[in-house]
Each structure stands twice: as C-alpha cells, then as structure tokens.
Short mmCIF file of C-alpha atoms in Angstrom, two decimals:
data_model
loop_
_atom_site.label_atom_id
_atom_site.label_comp_id
_atom_site.label_asym_id
_atom_site.label_seq_id
_atom_site.Cartn_x
_atom_site.Cartn_y
_atom_site.Cartn_z
CA ASP A 26 -10.72 -2.54 7.51
CA THR A 27 -7.38 -3.57 9.03
CA GLY A 28 -5.72 -4.18 5.70
CA VAL A 29 -3.88 -7.19 4.30
CA SER A 30 -1.32 -8.48 6.84
CA GLN A 31 1.78 -10.61 5.93
CA ASP A 32 4.07 -12.43 8.27
CA PRO A 33 7.05 -12.45 8.62
CA ARG A 34 8.11 -9.10 6.98
CA HIS A 35 11.60 -10.40 6.34
CA LYS A 36 12.96 -13.96 6.29
CA ILE A 37 16.60 -14.86 5.94
CA THR A 38 17.41 -18.41 5.35
CA LYS A 39 20.13 -20.80 3.98
CA ARG A 40 19.94 -22.28 0.57
CA GLY A 41 18.13 -25.57 0.73
CA GLN A 42 15.96 -24.70 3.73
CA ASN A 43 12.10 -24.57 3.59
CA VAL A 44 10.19 -21.46 4.40
CA THR A 45 6.56 -20.63 4.89
CA PHE A 46 4.81 -17.28 4.69
CA ARG A 47 1.51 -16.22 5.90
CA CYS A 48 -1.14 -13.87 4.52
CA ASP A 49 -4.23 -12.61 6.34
CA PRO A 50 -6.60 -10.82 3.90
CA ILE A 51 -9.14 -8.28 4.52
CA SER A 52 -11.82 -10.27 6.27
CA GLU A 53 -14.67 -10.08 3.84
CA HIS A 54 -12.49 -10.60 0.69
CA ASN A 55 -13.01 -13.97 -0.82
CA ARG A 56 -10.18 -13.64 -3.45
CA LEU A 57 -6.56 -13.81 -2.32
CA TYR A 58 -3.52 -13.47 -4.60
CA TRP A 59 0.24 -14.12 -4.36
CA TYR A 60 2.68 -12.18 -6.47
CA ARG A 61 6.51 -12.24 -6.47
CA GLN A 62 8.59 -9.07 -7.01
CA THR A 63 12.31 -9.19 -7.63
CA LEU A 64 14.58 -6.21 -7.36
CA GLY A 65 13.87 -3.55 -9.85
CA GLN A 66 10.94 -5.28 -11.46
CA GLY A 67 7.13 -5.24 -11.24
CA PRO A 68 5.26 -7.90 -9.37
CA GLU A 69 4.50 -11.18 -11.22
CA PHE A 70 1.38 -13.22 -10.58
CA LEU A 71 2.00 -16.56 -8.87
CA THR A 72 -1.41 -17.93 -7.86
CA TYR A 73 -4.90 -17.01 -6.63
CA PHE A 74 -7.67 -18.34 -4.57
CA GLN A 75 -11.42 -17.84 -4.55
CA ASN A 76 -12.39 -18.92 -1.04
CA GLU A 77 -10.54 -22.10 -0.47
CA ALA A 78 -10.18 -23.14 -4.06
CA GLN A 79 -6.86 -22.54 -5.84
CA LEU A 80 -8.05 -21.52 -9.30
CA GLU A 81 -4.91 -20.74 -11.14
CA LYS A 82 -1.16 -21.19 -10.80
CA SER A 83 1.36 -19.44 -12.88
CA ARG A 84 4.16 -21.52 -14.67
CA LEU A 85 6.52 -19.51 -12.35
CA LEU A 86 5.14 -21.64 -9.49
CA SER A 87 7.52 -24.62 -9.66
CA ASP A 88 6.77 -27.79 -7.83
CA ARG A 89 8.87 -26.48 -4.90
CA PHE A 90 6.17 -23.91 -4.26
CA SER A 91 2.83 -24.69 -2.67
CA ALA A 92 0.05 -22.43 -1.49
CA GLU A 93 -2.98 -23.27 0.62
CA ARG A 94 -6.00 -21.47 1.90
CA PRO A 95 -7.56 -24.19 3.95
CA LYS A 96 -10.63 -22.34 5.42
CA GLY A 97 -10.92 -19.59 2.88
CA SER A 98 -9.48 -17.05 5.20
CA PHE A 99 -5.61 -16.81 5.67
CA SER A 100 -3.30 -18.35 3.15
CA THR A 101 0.24 -19.81 3.36
CA LEU A 102 2.93 -19.95 0.69
CA GLU A 103 5.64 -22.57 1.27
CA ILE A 104 8.90 -22.80 -0.67
CA GLN A 105 10.77 -26.12 -0.37
CA ARG A 106 14.57 -26.50 -0.84
CA THR A 107 15.09 -22.74 -1.42
CA GLU A 108 17.41 -21.56 -4.13
CA GLN A 109 19.28 -18.27 -4.66
CA GLY A 110 16.79 -17.28 -7.35
CA ASP A 111 13.96 -17.41 -4.85
CA SER A 112 15.20 -14.20 -3.31
CA ALA A 113 12.37 -11.77 -3.78
CA MET A 114 9.61 -9.88 -2.16
CA TYR A 115 6.47 -12.02 -1.90
CA LEU A 116 3.23 -9.90 -1.99
CA CYS A 117 -0.21 -11.05 -1.00
CA ALA A 118 -3.37 -9.20 -2.08
CA SER A 119 -7.01 -9.65 -1.59
CA SER A 120 -10.22 -8.43 -3.04
CA LEU A 121 -13.91 -8.97 -3.76
CA PRO A 122 -14.63 -10.17 -7.38
CA ASP A 123 -14.18 -7.46 -9.83
CA GLN A 124 -12.91 -4.96 -7.29
CA PRO A 125 -9.29 -3.59 -7.02
CA GLN A 126 -6.85 -5.65 -5.11
CA HIS A 127 -5.47 -4.50 -1.80
CA PHE A 128 -1.88 -5.42 -1.11
CA GLY A 129 0.08 -6.35 2.08
CA ASP A 130 3.47 -4.93 2.77
CA GLY A 131 5.13 -8.11 1.58
CA THR A 132 7.62 -10.69 2.92
CA ARG A 133 11.12 -10.13 1.82
CA LEU A 134 13.04 -13.48 1.38
CA SER A 135 16.75 -13.41 1.49
CA ILE A 136 18.71 -16.62 0.61
CA LEU A 137 22.26 -16.84 2.00
CA ALA B 23 1.95 -11.46 -26.31
CA GLN B 24 -0.24 -9.49 -24.01
CA SER B 25 1.83 -7.08 -21.82
CA VAL B 26 2.24 -3.82 -20.02
CA THR B 27 5.17 -1.52 -20.77
CA GLN B 28 6.37 1.56 -18.75
CA LEU B 29 8.63 3.80 -20.65
CA GLY B 30 11.48 5.01 -18.52
CA SER B 31 12.57 3.10 -15.37
CA HIS B 32 13.61 6.41 -13.80
CA VAL B 33 12.17 9.91 -13.82
CA SER B 34 13.53 12.92 -12.19
CA VAL B 35 11.37 16.04 -11.68
CA SER B 36 11.65 19.22 -9.79
CA GLU B 37 9.30 20.02 -6.92
CA GLY B 38 6.34 21.78 -8.44
CA ALA B 39 6.91 20.50 -12.01
CA LEU B 40 4.68 18.18 -13.91
CA VAL B 41 4.99 14.53 -13.42
CA LEU B 42 4.29 12.35 -16.46
CA LEU B 43 4.68 8.50 -16.29
CA ARG B 44 3.98 6.58 -19.45
CA CYS B 45 2.22 3.24 -19.69
CA ASN B 46 1.21 1.27 -22.82
CA TYR B 47 -0.56 -2.00 -22.97
CA SER B 48 -0.65 -4.75 -25.58
CA SER B 49 -3.99 -6.58 -25.66
CA SER B 50 -6.68 -7.65 -28.10
CA VAL B 51 -9.42 -6.26 -25.85
CA PRO B 52 -9.12 -3.05 -23.85
CA PRO B 53 -8.34 -4.17 -20.32
CA TYR B 54 -9.07 -2.77 -16.96
CA LEU B 55 -6.15 -0.52 -16.05
CA PHE B 56 -4.56 0.62 -12.78
CA TRP B 57 -1.81 2.62 -11.33
CA TYR B 58 -0.20 1.68 -8.01
CA VAL B 59 2.47 3.41 -5.95
CA GLN B 60 5.08 1.65 -3.80
CA TYR B 61 7.08 3.24 -1.10
CA PRO B 62 10.37 1.53 0.16
CA ASN B 63 9.71 -1.74 1.89
CA GLN B 64 5.93 -1.42 1.55
CA GLY B 65 3.30 -3.01 -0.48
CA LEU B 66 1.40 -1.32 -3.34
CA GLN B 67 -1.30 1.27 -2.79
CA LEU B 68 -3.82 1.89 -5.53
CA LEU B 69 -3.75 5.36 -6.96
CA LEU B 70 -6.48 5.07 -9.57
CA LYS B 71 -8.26 2.62 -11.85
CA TYR B 72 -9.99 2.65 -15.27
CA THR B 73 -12.73 0.09 -16.06
CA THR B 74 -15.35 1.67 -18.31
CA GLY B 75 -16.87 5.07 -18.88
CA ALA B 76 -15.06 8.32 -18.61
CA THR B 77 -11.51 8.01 -19.96
CA LEU B 78 -10.00 10.64 -17.69
CA VAL B 79 -9.75 9.14 -14.30
CA LYS B 80 -8.88 11.04 -11.16
CA GLY B 81 -7.13 9.40 -8.23
CA ILE B 82 -5.58 10.13 -4.88
CA ASN B 83 -2.86 12.58 -4.02
CA GLY B 84 -3.71 14.71 -7.10
CA PHE B 85 -2.83 12.08 -9.74
CA GLU B 86 -4.95 11.50 -12.81
CA ALA B 87 -4.61 9.20 -15.83
CA GLU B 88 -6.18 9.21 -19.32
CA PHE B 89 -7.18 6.04 -21.16
CA LYS B 90 -6.60 6.41 -24.87
CA LYS B 91 -7.71 3.27 -26.71
CA SER B 92 -6.29 4.41 -30.13
CA GLU B 93 -2.78 4.71 -28.58
CA THR B 94 -3.21 1.73 -26.23
CA SER B 95 -1.95 4.09 -23.43
CA PHE B 96 -2.82 4.93 -19.87
CA HIS B 97 -0.34 7.68 -18.91
CA LEU B 98 -0.25 9.01 -15.32
CA THR B 99 0.19 12.74 -14.54
CA LYS B 100 0.34 15.16 -11.63
CA PRO B 101 0.45 18.87 -12.44
CA SER B 102 2.74 19.77 -9.56
CA ALA B 103 5.27 17.36 -7.85
CA HIS B 104 5.69 17.18 -4.11
CA MET B 105 8.57 15.71 -2.27
CA SER B 106 6.31 13.05 -0.95
CA ASP B 107 5.62 11.72 -4.47
CA ALA B 108 9.08 10.13 -4.54
CA ALA B 109 8.28 6.53 -4.88
CA GLU B 110 8.08 3.69 -7.43
CA TYR B 111 4.97 3.61 -9.70
CA PHE B 112 3.48 0.61 -11.33
CA CYS B 113 0.98 0.42 -14.20
CA ALA B 114 -1.07 -2.80 -14.17
CA ALA B 115 -3.76 -4.35 -16.27
CA GLU B 116 -6.20 -7.04 -16.10
CA LEU B 117 -5.43 -8.60 -19.43
CA TYR B 118 -7.20 -11.86 -19.07
CA LYS B 119 -10.78 -11.03 -18.17
CA ALA B 120 -11.76 -14.59 -17.41
CA ALA B 121 -8.73 -15.20 -15.17
CA GLY B 122 -9.90 -14.03 -11.73
CA ASN B 123 -8.86 -10.38 -12.21
CA LYS B 124 -5.10 -11.27 -11.95
CA LEU B 125 -2.86 -8.38 -12.71
CA THR B 126 -0.04 -7.99 -15.20
CA PHE B 127 2.35 -5.33 -14.12
CA GLY B 128 4.84 -3.07 -15.99
CA GLY B 129 8.40 -2.91 -14.87
CA GLY B 130 7.88 0.21 -12.77
CA THR B 131 9.05 3.86 -12.90
CA ARG B 132 11.05 5.27 -9.93
CA VAL B 133 10.36 8.92 -9.40
CA LEU B 134 12.86 11.23 -7.80
CA VAL B 135 11.74 14.69 -6.81
CA LYS B 136 14.43 17.30 -6.57
CA PRO B 137 13.94 20.32 -4.27
#
C-alpha cells in the first residue's frame, strides 16, 4: 500500500491560466474522489468516480472544471481560466465501496 | 439541510489534559461518522469511524468517540493530550447513503497543546 499520490504538491499560476492536477489512487481502489479545501474550512466534495465512470459532480464544479479517470486508475482535475477564488487545496481520496476513504497530501493551488 | 457542525474552531489544552472535540450532525437517518486529523501541508488521516454496532469507537493514537443518536453527536476525546496531538481535526459524515459514500465535513477544530 503506497498510499494516494498527488502531483504537483504546489502549483502557482497567473489568473486566467489553465492548470491540471494528477491523482494516483491506491491500486486496488475502484472509487476516487476529489475535494476542495479552502483556508480554515473543511474539505468540500467536488466529484467522484467508480472505475472510469464519473457518477456525481457537485454544483461547486463549474464548467471551468473537468475531471477524468480514463482507464479507471489515475485521475486528472483540470481548471480552465483560473480565478482568484480557485485558490485552495485540492484533495484526492480513494476507497473500496463502503470502506473509509484514504487521502493524498493534496495539491495547493495559488493564483497570482 | 443535512450538515456536520463542529463547535469551536480552536481548542487549547495543556499537555496531559483531556481533549474534547465536539461534533453534531443533522440528518434524517443516522449516518456513518468519521474523525480525521490533518497536520500542516498534509492530507487527512483517519482516526476512527462509526458505522453500526458499538457506539463507543476506539481509534488510533488513543482517541475515542461516542455516537449518541439522541443528541445527534459524535464527540472525540483523548484522556491525556500529547504535544504531537497538535493538529486540525475534522468530523465527517456520509449523509447521503446512496451517493457513493461521499463525505460531508465539519469546519474543523484546530488543537493547540501547551507544555
């Protein structure tokens, strides 16, 4: 069990640029989740996959956000035309169905 | 609306003293409940969980929590605080059983341990 891995750990970008984050789940986990955590707050659910299927998206996930899990293994989260309000920690978690979620260390996004 | 509330965004305790972190949920059906700990610049680590059965749940690092349905609470305790317990703690619940086990989190409680 190598844990959930996220890359990069920290991303600094200018407003209006596109960014992409990657998450590698624990290998046997078929569920993968994305959460967003702003400073001083608890994580908020964004979306989740079961295998390669994206089964739910939060209303927080505007049309500038897109997530994929093309082969049911790693996942990417892309933000287009970044805005100041996108500054946050983006957390990925994985699990087996009905088992606790295991979290990665997150990607901290800073918008200049 | 279904939600998770943590009372107190900051708690300060002396080393060796009791740690008590409060969590209440609002849900029409008792949810599965979790406590996670987060150290600076890291992800969340599961401390303990309640699903069904025994209402007193023991976790890692000497923490335990008790599910009280009548009070819709799931408070976290540790009898004797250690300096390494300084971190942020999040209560979370699976409020929507049919929704892929997604978690709803409270706002977090930051614990400061004084020597």
